Short mmCIF file of C-alpha atoms in Angstrom, two decimals:
data_model
loop_
_atom_site.label_atom_id
_atom_site.label_comp_id
_atom_site.label_asym_id
_atom_site.label_seq_id
_atom_site.Cartn_x
_atom_site.Cartn_y
_atom_site.Cartn_z
CA MET A 1 36.98 4.73 21.89
CA SER A 2 33.50 5.66 21.09
CA SER A 3 31.83 9.49 20.75
CA ASN A 4 28.38 11.33 21.23
CA ASN A 5 28.89 13.36 18.20
CA PRO A 6 27.48 11.65 15.18
CA THR A 7 29.57 10.96 12.23
CA ARG A 8 29.31 12.78 8.36
CA ARG A 9 28.27 9.12 7.22
CA GLN A 10 25.31 8.83 9.90
CA VAL A 11 24.17 11.79 8.90
CA LEU A 12 24.21 11.31 4.94
CA ARG A 13 22.84 7.59 5.38
CA SER A 14 19.93 8.86 7.40
CA ALA A 15 19.09 11.79 5.27
CA THR A 16 19.00 9.47 2.60
CA ALA A 17 16.84 7.04 4.15
CA ALA A 18 14.10 10.01 4.96
CA VAL A 19 13.66 10.93 1.25
CA ALA A 20 11.18 8.31 0.82
CA LEU A 21 8.36 9.51 3.07
CA PRO A 22 5.57 10.54 1.24
CA PHE A 23 4.42 13.92 3.15
CA LEU A 24 4.36 17.12 1.61
CA GLU A 25 4.14 20.45 3.41
CA SER A 26 0.55 20.81 2.78
CA PHE A 27 0.19 18.04 4.79
CA GLY A 28 1.09 19.76 7.98
CA PHE A 29 3.98 18.08 9.31
CA ARG A 30 4.15 20.62 12.06
CA ARG A 31 0.54 19.43 13.81
CA PHE A 32 2.65 16.33 14.74
CA ALA A 33 3.62 17.81 17.85
CA SER A 34 0.54 18.64 18.97
CA ALA A 35 -1.68 15.38 18.14
CA ALA A 36 -3.70 13.75 20.50
CA THR A 37 -4.35 9.67 20.15
CA PRO A 38 -8.20 9.19 19.97
CA ALA A 39 -9.85 7.36 22.59
CA GLU A 40 -12.07 4.97 20.51
CA VAL A 41 -10.62 1.76 18.57
CA PRO A 42 -9.18 3.38 15.17
CA LYS A 43 -10.19 2.51 11.55
CA ARG A 44 -7.75 1.14 9.52
CA ILE A 45 -7.10 0.58 5.74
CA VAL A 46 -5.16 -2.08 3.66
CA PHE A 47 -4.43 -2.85 -0.13
CA LEU A 48 -3.36 -5.69 -1.14
CA GLY A 49 -1.91 -6.00 -5.03
CA PHE A 50 -1.34 -8.54 -7.18
CA GLY A 51 -0.17 -8.16 -10.52
CA TRP A 52 -0.86 -10.61 -13.94
CA GLY A 53 -4.20 -10.45 -12.80
CA VAL A 54 -7.05 -13.37 -12.34
CA THR A 55 -8.24 -16.28 -14.16
CA GLU A 56 -11.45 -15.01 -16.06
CA GLU A 57 -13.45 -17.72 -16.20
CA SER A 58 -13.11 -19.53 -12.76
CA TRP A 59 -12.74 -16.38 -10.40
CA TYR A 60 -15.55 -13.92 -10.87
CA PRO A 61 -18.74 -14.73 -10.14
CA ASP A 62 -21.55 -14.67 -12.81
CA ILE A 63 -22.62 -11.13 -13.32
CA ASN A 64 -26.18 -12.46 -13.71
CA THR A 65 -26.83 -13.42 -10.09
CA PRO A 66 -25.86 -10.47 -8.38
CA GLY A 67 -26.81 -10.64 -4.60
CA ALA A 68 -26.17 -12.71 -2.19
CA ASP A 69 -27.45 -15.87 -3.65
CA TYR A 70 -24.22 -16.01 -6.07
CA GLU A 71 -22.18 -19.17 -6.25
CA LEU A 72 -19.07 -19.35 -5.19
CA PRO A 73 -16.54 -20.10 -8.09
CA ASP A 74 -13.47 -22.14 -7.93
CA GLY A 75 -11.23 -19.60 -7.64
CA LEU A 76 -12.53 -18.37 -4.46
CA SER A 77 -13.65 -21.45 -2.97
CA PRO A 78 -11.09 -21.03 -0.22
CA LEU A 79 -12.99 -18.01 0.82
CA ALA A 80 -16.30 -20.18 1.46
CA ARG A 81 -16.10 -19.91 5.03
CA HIS A 82 -16.18 -16.16 5.08
CA LYS A 83 -18.77 -15.77 2.21
CA ALA A 84 -20.83 -13.59 3.92
CA ASP A 85 -17.84 -11.10 5.03
CA PHE A 86 -16.44 -10.17 1.64
CA SER A 87 -18.05 -8.80 -1.40
CA ILE A 88 -16.95 -9.14 -5.31
CA ILE A 89 -17.69 -5.73 -6.86
CA GLN A 90 -17.45 -6.41 -11.14
CA GLY A 91 -17.70 -3.47 -13.67
CA LEU A 92 -14.64 -1.35 -12.41
CA ARG A 93 -12.00 -0.03 -14.31
CA ASN A 94 -9.34 3.01 -14.42
CA LYS A 95 -10.30 4.46 -18.24
CA PHE A 96 -6.81 6.01 -18.43
CA SER A 97 -4.60 2.89 -17.68
CA VAL A 98 -2.88 1.87 -20.88
CA GLU A 99 0.03 -0.27 -19.62
CA GLY A 100 -1.14 -4.20 -19.64
CA HIS A 101 1.99 -4.94 -17.75
CA ALA A 102 1.49 -2.84 -15.00
CA GLY A 103 -0.88 -4.45 -11.86
CA SER A 104 -0.61 -1.74 -9.50
CA THR A 105 0.96 1.27 -11.11
CA TRP A 106 -1.80 3.19 -11.41
CA TRP A 107 -4.23 0.96 -9.12
CA LEU A 108 -4.60 3.16 -6.50
CA THR A 109 -4.62 6.33 -8.26
CA GLY A 110 -6.49 6.70 -11.29
CA ALA A 111 -4.05 9.04 -13.00
CA ASN A 112 -4.25 9.73 -16.53
CA PRO A 113 -0.21 8.61 -17.17
CA TYR A 114 -0.34 11.24 -20.26
CA ALA A 115 -1.65 14.29 -18.47
CA GLN A 116 1.24 16.16 -18.49
CA PRO A 117 2.41 17.23 -21.99
CA GLY A 118 5.77 16.68 -22.65
CA GLN A 119 6.39 13.78 -20.44
CA SER A 120 5.26 10.16 -21.58
CA TYR A 121 4.41 9.31 -17.77
CA CYS A 122 3.32 10.54 -14.80
CA ASN A 123 1.08 9.85 -11.55
CA THR A 124 -0.92 11.10 -8.48
CA VAL A 125 -1.08 10.64 -5.14
CA SER A 126 -2.62 6.80 -4.13
CA ALA A 127 -5.65 6.22 -1.81
CA ASP A 128 -3.98 4.94 1.02
CA GLN A 129 -1.73 8.10 1.33
CA VAL A 130 -5.30 10.40 1.17
CA ALA A 131 -5.97 7.93 4.33
CA ALA A 132 -2.67 8.22 5.95
CA ASN A 133 -2.75 12.25 5.46
CA GLU A 134 -5.90 11.90 8.01
CA PHE A 135 -4.47 9.07 10.39
CA GLY A 136 -0.71 9.11 10.33
CA ARG A 137 -0.65 12.05 12.75
CA PHE A 138 -1.80 9.40 15.26
CA THR A 139 0.75 6.29 14.89
CA ARG A 140 4.76 5.87 14.56
CA PHE A 141 3.97 5.10 11.06
CA ALA A 142 2.07 7.16 8.81
CA SER A 143 1.88 4.02 6.31
CA LEU A 144 3.47 1.06 5.77
CA GLN A 145 4.44 0.28 2.14
CA LEU A 146 5.42 -3.71 1.86
CA ASN A 147 6.47 -5.10 -0.94
CA HIS A 148 7.76 -8.68 -1.72
CA SER A 149 11.45 -10.02 -1.53
CA GLU A 150 11.61 -10.97 -5.38
CA GLY A 151 14.06 -7.81 -5.93
CA ASN A 152 12.55 -7.20 -9.67
CA ASP A 153 9.16 -6.60 -11.05
CA SER A 154 8.84 -10.06 -12.05
CA SER A 155 5.60 -9.99 -10.55
CA GLY A 156 3.60 -7.93 -13.18
CA HIS A 157 2.98 -4.86 -11.08
CA GLY A 158 4.40 -2.18 -13.43
CA PRO A 159 6.71 0.92 -12.72
CA GLY A 160 6.49 1.79 -8.64
CA LEU A 161 8.54 1.69 -5.66
CA SER A 162 5.46 0.11 -3.87
CA LEU A 163 1.85 0.56 -4.26
CA ALA A 164 1.94 3.99 -2.71
CA TRP A 165 2.48 7.40 -4.46
CA ASP A 166 3.06 10.85 -3.12
CA ALA A 167 1.06 14.04 -3.56
CA SER A 168 3.20 15.18 -6.43
CA GLY A 169 2.76 11.71 -7.86
CA LYS A 170 6.34 10.10 -7.01
CA PRO A 171 7.07 6.66 -6.01
CA ILE A 172 7.26 5.93 -2.14
CA GLY A 173 9.73 2.93 -1.28
CA GLY A 174 8.64 0.29 0.95
CA GLU A 175 10.03 -2.57 3.04
CA ASN A 176 11.02 -5.41 0.89
CA GLY A 177 9.82 -9.15 2.79
CA PRO A 178 8.98 -10.17 6.12
CA PHE A 179 12.64 -9.57 7.30
CA ALA A 180 12.56 -6.00 6.52
CA THR A 181 9.50 -5.44 7.82
CA TYR A 182 9.66 -7.23 11.11
CA HIS A 183 12.68 -4.89 12.35
CA ARG A 184 11.31 -1.66 10.89
CA LEU A 185 8.31 -2.30 13.04
CA PHE A 186 10.15 -3.98 15.93
CA SER A 187 13.49 -3.66 16.64
CA LYS A 188 14.90 -1.19 19.39
CA ASP A 189 17.11 1.96 18.46
CA SER A 190 20.13 1.74 20.68
CA MET A 191 21.20 5.04 20.18
CA PRO A 192 20.87 7.17 23.22
CA ILE A 193 18.36 9.99 22.86
CA GLU A 194 20.95 12.85 22.79
CA HIS A 195 22.50 11.31 19.68
CA ARG A 196 19.30 10.90 17.65
CA ARG A 197 18.86 14.69 18.77
CA LYS A 198 21.91 15.70 17.83
CA LEU A 199 21.32 13.64 14.22
CA ILE A 200 18.25 15.41 13.65
CA GLU A 201 19.72 18.97 14.28
CA GLN A 202 22.25 18.33 11.76
CA LYS A 203 20.11 16.74 9.33
CA ARG A 204 17.72 20.18 10.17
CA SER A 205 20.97 22.33 8.97
CA VAL A 206 22.00 20.29 6.14
CA LEU A 207 18.38 20.53 4.71
CA ASP A 208 18.88 25.08 5.66
CA THR A 209 21.63 24.69 3.70
CA VAL A 210 20.54 22.84 0.32
CA LEU A 211 17.26 24.96 0.71
CA GLU A 212 19.34 28.18 0.66
CA ASN A 213 21.24 26.92 -2.17
CA ALA A 214 18.42 26.30 -4.45
CA ARG A 215 16.32 29.09 -3.77
CA SER A 216 19.61 31.07 -5.10
CA VAL A 217 19.81 28.67 -8.13
CA LYS A 218 16.08 29.46 -8.93
CA ARG A 219 16.32 32.98 -9.54
CA GLY A 220 16.56 33.17 -13.18
CA LEU A 221 15.64 29.72 -14.42
CA GLY A 222 13.11 28.90 -17.17
CA LYS A 223 9.78 27.62 -16.25
CA ASP A 224 10.61 24.13 -17.08
CA ASP A 225 13.90 24.48 -14.75
CA ALA A 226 11.93 25.73 -12.07
CA GLN A 227 9.31 23.19 -12.29
CA LYS A 228 11.72 20.64 -11.74
CA LEU A 229 13.45 22.45 -8.78
CA ASP A 230 9.99 22.97 -7.40
CA GLU A 231 9.89 18.92 -7.19
CA TYR A 232 13.23 19.04 -5.41
CA PHE A 233 11.80 21.46 -3.04
CA ASP A 234 9.18 18.54 -2.17
CA GLY A 235 11.50 16.03 -1.69
CA ILE A 236 13.34 18.28 0.99
CA ARG A 237 10.00 18.87 2.69
CA ASN A 238 9.35 15.09 2.63
CA ILE A 239 12.37 14.94 4.49
CA GLU A 240 11.70 17.71 7.22
CA THR A 241 8.46 15.89 7.37
CA ARG A 242 10.29 12.52 8.27
CA LEU A 243 12.46 14.58 10.93
CA SER A 244 9.34 15.88 12.41
CA LYS A 245 8.01 12.58 12.86
CA ASP A 246 11.32 10.99 13.98
CA GLU A 247 11.24 13.81 16.91
CA LYS A 248 7.82 13.28 17.99
CA TRP A 249 8.50 9.46 18.50
CA MET A 250 12.48 9.87 19.91
CA ASP A 251 11.25 9.03 23.30
CA LYS A 252 8.79 6.35 22.61
CA PRO A 253 10.39 3.44 22.25
CA ARG A 254 8.99 0.32 19.60
CA PRO A 255 6.67 -2.19 20.93
CA ASP A 256 7.33 -5.54 21.61
CA ALA A 257 7.16 -8.02 18.82
CA PRO A 258 3.91 -10.53 19.09
CA LEU A 259 5.73 -12.72 17.03
CA GLY A 260 9.06 -14.36 16.63
CA GLU A 261 11.68 -12.81 14.24
CA PRO A 262 10.84 -14.25 10.68
CA SER A 263 13.56 -16.04 8.35
CA SER A 264 14.96 -13.91 6.00
CA SER A 265 15.07 -16.24 3.26
CA LEU A 266 11.08 -16.42 2.95
CA ARG A 267 9.38 -16.65 -0.59
CA GLY A 268 6.32 -17.06 -2.24
CA ARG A 269 3.34 -18.51 0.07
CA ASP A 270 5.39 -18.56 3.09
CA GLU A 271 6.54 -14.89 2.57
CA ILE A 272 2.65 -13.94 1.95
CA LYS A 273 1.46 -15.65 4.88
CA MET A 274 4.07 -13.99 6.87
CA MET A 275 3.57 -10.62 5.79
CA TYR A 276 -0.06 -10.86 6.62
CA GLN A 277 0.79 -11.83 10.42
CA LEU A 278 3.22 -8.60 10.38
CA MET A 279 0.09 -6.67 8.82
CA VAL A 280 -1.94 -7.84 12.01
CA ALA A 281 0.91 -7.47 14.15
CA ALA A 282 1.81 -3.80 12.91
CA PHE A 283 -2.41 -2.96 13.82
CA GLN A 284 -2.23 -4.84 17.42
CA THR A 285 0.51 -2.58 17.96
CA ASP A 286 -1.35 0.37 16.64
CA SER A 287 2.30 1.31 14.93
CA THR A 288 0.48 2.02 11.92
CA ARG A 289 -3.19 2.59 10.50
CA VAL A 290 -2.68 2.28 6.77
CA ILE A 291 -0.92 -0.71 5.04
CA THR A 292 -0.42 -1.29 1.52
CA TYR A 293 1.53 -4.54 0.22
CA ARG A 294 2.82 -5.46 -2.98
CA GLN A 295 2.73 -9.33 -3.62
CA PRO A 296 4.79 -11.59 -5.29
CA VAL A 297 3.49 -13.58 -7.79
CA SER A 298 6.33 -15.26 -9.53
CA SER A 299 8.07 -16.81 -6.30
CA LEU A 300 4.26 -17.63 -5.20
CA LEU A 301 4.23 -19.71 -8.81
CA THR A 302 7.35 -21.61 -7.59
CA SER A 303 6.54 -22.17 -4.12
CA ILE A 304 3.72 -24.03 -5.19
CA GLY A 305 5.91 -26.32 -7.64
CA ASN A 306 4.50 -24.78 -10.56
CA LYS A 307 7.15 -24.19 -13.44
CA VAL A 308 5.30 -22.01 -15.98
CA ALA A 309 6.85 -18.15 -16.18
CA PRO A 310 4.26 -15.74 -14.86
CA HIS A 311 3.69 -13.52 -18.05
CA ASP A 312 2.62 -16.59 -19.79
CA MET A 313 0.50 -17.94 -17.37
CA SER A 314 -1.15 -14.50 -17.82
CA HIS A 315 -1.55 -15.13 -21.36
CA TYR A 316 -3.57 -18.38 -20.86
CA HIS A 317 -6.19 -17.75 -23.14
CA SER A 318 -3.69 -18.82 -26.20
CA THR A 319 -3.23 -22.17 -25.66
CA ARG A 320 -4.73 -23.13 -22.10
CA GLY A 321 -3.54 -26.81 -20.66
CA GLU A 322 -0.92 -25.83 -18.44
CA LYS A 323 -0.88 -22.26 -18.53
CA LEU A 324 -4.44 -22.00 -17.48
CA VAL A 325 -4.00 -24.83 -14.85
CA CYS A 326 -1.43 -22.52 -13.42
CA SER A 327 -3.53 -19.45 -13.49
CA GLN A 328 -5.87 -21.20 -11.62
CA LEU A 329 -4.07 -22.68 -8.98
CA ARG A 330 -2.77 -19.36 -8.30
CA ASP A 331 -5.78 -18.26 -7.45
CA ARG A 332 -6.81 -20.82 -5.05
CA THR A 333 -3.37 -20.01 -3.39
CA GLN A 334 -3.74 -16.31 -3.43
CA SER A 335 -7.66 -16.99 -2.32
CA ALA A 336 -6.43 -19.71 0.58
CA LEU A 337 -3.64 -17.28 2.13
CA LEU A 338 -6.33 -14.36 2.05
CA ALA A 339 -9.02 -16.72 3.68
CA GLY A 340 -5.96 -17.29 6.49
CA LEU A 341 -5.76 -13.43 6.92
CA ILE A 342 -9.31 -12.94 7.43
CA ASP A 343 -9.25 -15.56 10.00
CA GLN A 344 -6.68 -13.63 11.91
CA LEU A 345 -8.57 -10.58 11.48
CA LYS A 346 -11.52 -12.18 13.44
CA GLU A 347 -9.48 -13.84 15.78
CA THR A 348 -7.97 -10.75 17.27
CA ARG A 349 -9.28 -8.72 19.39
CA GLU A 350 -9.58 -5.07 20.19
CA SER A 351 -9.11 -3.21 23.59
CA ASP A 352 -12.85 -2.87 23.67
CA GLY A 353 -13.66 -6.37 23.04
CA SER A 354 -14.33 -6.17 18.89
CA ARG A 355 -12.55 -8.18 16.37
CA LEU A 356 -9.88 -6.46 14.41
CA PHE A 357 -11.92 -7.17 11.60
CA ASP A 358 -14.62 -5.16 12.56
CA ASN A 359 -12.64 -1.83 12.39
CA VAL A 360 -10.20 -2.71 9.41
CA VAL A 361 -11.25 -2.62 5.93
CA LEU A 362 -9.41 -4.32 3.34
CA ALA A 363 -9.45 -4.05 -0.65
CA TYR A 364 -7.79 -6.90 -2.31
CA GLY A 365 -6.95 -6.68 -6.39
CA SER A 366 -5.36 -5.70 -9.47
CA ASN A 367 -5.22 -3.36 -12.21
CA ILE A 368 -5.27 -6.37 -14.61
CA SER A 369 -7.92 -8.44 -14.95
CA THR A 370 -6.07 -11.03 -17.33
CA GLY A 371 -3.55 -11.01 -19.88
CA HIS A 372 -3.56 -7.41 -21.31
CA ASN A 373 -7.15 -6.70 -20.49
CA LEU A 374 -7.47 -3.24 -18.14
CA THR A 375 -11.43 -3.59 -17.99
CA ASN A 376 -13.69 -5.40 -14.72
CA CYS A 377 -10.63 -4.56 -12.46
CA PRO A 378 -10.54 -7.73 -9.97
CA THR A 379 -11.98 -6.39 -6.72
CA LEU A 380 -13.04 -7.96 -3.48
CA ILE A 381 -13.62 -5.73 -0.19
CA THR A 382 -13.64 -7.22 3.12
CA GLY A 383 -13.88 -5.99 6.76
CA GLY A 384 -16.03 -3.82 8.74
CA GLY A 385 -14.11 -0.74 8.92
CA ALA A 386 -15.98 0.96 6.54
CA GLY A 387 -19.64 0.07 6.94
CA ILE A 388 -19.56 -2.06 3.31
CA ASN A 389 -21.94 -3.96 1.98
CA LEU A 390 -20.55 -7.56 2.38
CA GLY A 391 -21.61 -10.98 1.27
CA LYS A 392 -22.63 -10.07 -2.02
CA ASN A 393 -21.25 -10.22 -5.59
CA ILE A 394 -22.19 -6.28 -6.39
CA VAL A 395 -22.27 -5.39 -10.13
CA VAL A 396 -22.16 -1.85 -11.31
CA ASN A 397 -22.20 -0.19 -14.60
CA LYS A 398 -19.36 -1.14 -16.71
CA ASP A 399 -16.22 0.95 -16.83
CA THR A 400 -17.60 2.59 -13.55
CA PRO A 401 -14.19 4.41 -12.05
CA LEU A 402 -12.26 2.13 -9.82
CA CYS A 403 -11.75 5.36 -7.87
CA ASN A 404 -15.35 5.52 -6.62
CA ALA A 405 -14.71 2.33 -5.05
CA TRP A 406 -11.62 3.51 -3.21
CA LEU A 407 -13.74 7.16 -2.56
CA THR A 408 -16.41 4.77 -0.93
CA LEU A 409 -13.80 3.48 1.09
CA LEU A 410 -12.01 6.41 2.27
CA GLN A 411 -15.18 8.10 3.19
CA GLY A 412 -16.76 4.76 5.18
CA ILE A 413 -13.44 5.05 7.25
CA GLY A 414 -14.37 8.59 7.95
CA VAL A 415 -11.90 10.19 5.56
CA PRO A 416 -13.12 13.62 4.39
CA ALA A 417 -12.63 12.94 0.71
CA GLN A 418 -14.83 14.71 -1.85
CA ARG A 419 -12.92 12.72 -4.86
CA HIS A 420 -10.20 10.71 -5.67
CA GLY A 421 -8.29 10.61 -9.07
CA ASP A 422 -11.20 10.28 -12.12
CA SER A 423 -13.66 9.22 -9.71
CA THR A 424 -17.67 10.47 -10.15
CA GLY A 425 -18.86 9.47 -6.85
CA VAL A 426 -19.45 6.96 -4.70
CA VAL A 427 -20.56 3.42 -5.43
CA PRO A 428 -24.09 3.34 -3.64
CA GLU A 429 -24.31 -0.37 -3.93
CA MET A 430 -21.30 -0.89 -1.81
CA GLN A 431 -23.15 1.16 1.01
CA SER A 432 -24.79 -0.79 3.34
#
């Protein structure tokens, strides 16, 4: 016989799942209850990150031909039909990055990993979470963190659980692959509302007890231990954020899926193609307005018939040959997939008749240019949502902070950020 009372196992499982939420108390989680849905078509932002960089000789346009009349290089040739609707930004760099195998760890943060004395590694908030703080109160999911299905970091991304990092510089978990993403977005919750409400009440009771015990422990601790306990408090507040969010959306069923359930076995090229469809579906249903996707590279190579190890491919300079061929085919395949996503954004109509493309800004790139080279981060920007100057080969001063580009995008979509990471200002050449 079933019971209306939630079990201890359910409470613990639910509480564990809640730990990954990115918001902190300073983000104002109590605002969720009184948030109002804006009437106008919303702005959205997407970050698509990949590891192992690109083929320098055939991905970047010639820096000597800035502007709209540049020749599209071979690595970007599948994007030819969209040439007027994206821009390449050259000269950007995360100056503090020193890890040649970390394509995404500091990509959206611009953090100095050695900024905190006594720590060999640290991070700060990522650009997507700055946007989520502004837009997250309007949607079921403040942001979506999407990952590949490979189950390990075989794609040159570096440390992290996704592309996203919270306000304390802690990694945020994500959905691994299309199957998990689909059910996160569209699976119906069969648990009765009263049962769910009791679960939330129980979880809040657990939090109250944990906080009371932690506060009693804090008295008499040394500085370092007190700092560690403060980080623990941040985690507790993250859970409360999730509870408040769950409570707000409790009586609002998930939307019907505009596409069928994907196979759980999709990998590589097919996986990326399906993840792009799910991103569009998430925006169509206004489930979120902020998405990051940490893309696969290893399984992508396998899916297109390459047998070169991805790390070896990224070091094609040493022997060239099949490594170079593999790197160039990888570039063209990724560009073809991105072209398909831009097609979808242009074909999808908003409630006011405009294209989804007109209300989205999308950044595509990596912290690594190639091999272990961390200068001139490959950066492609598309979408009309931030008023970016599109159709151009934009060449900025060498080693301009990559975070200047992120600040430009954030301000372009209406996020009142004055700086981000190591930014020194916006990129005027990006602004139309």
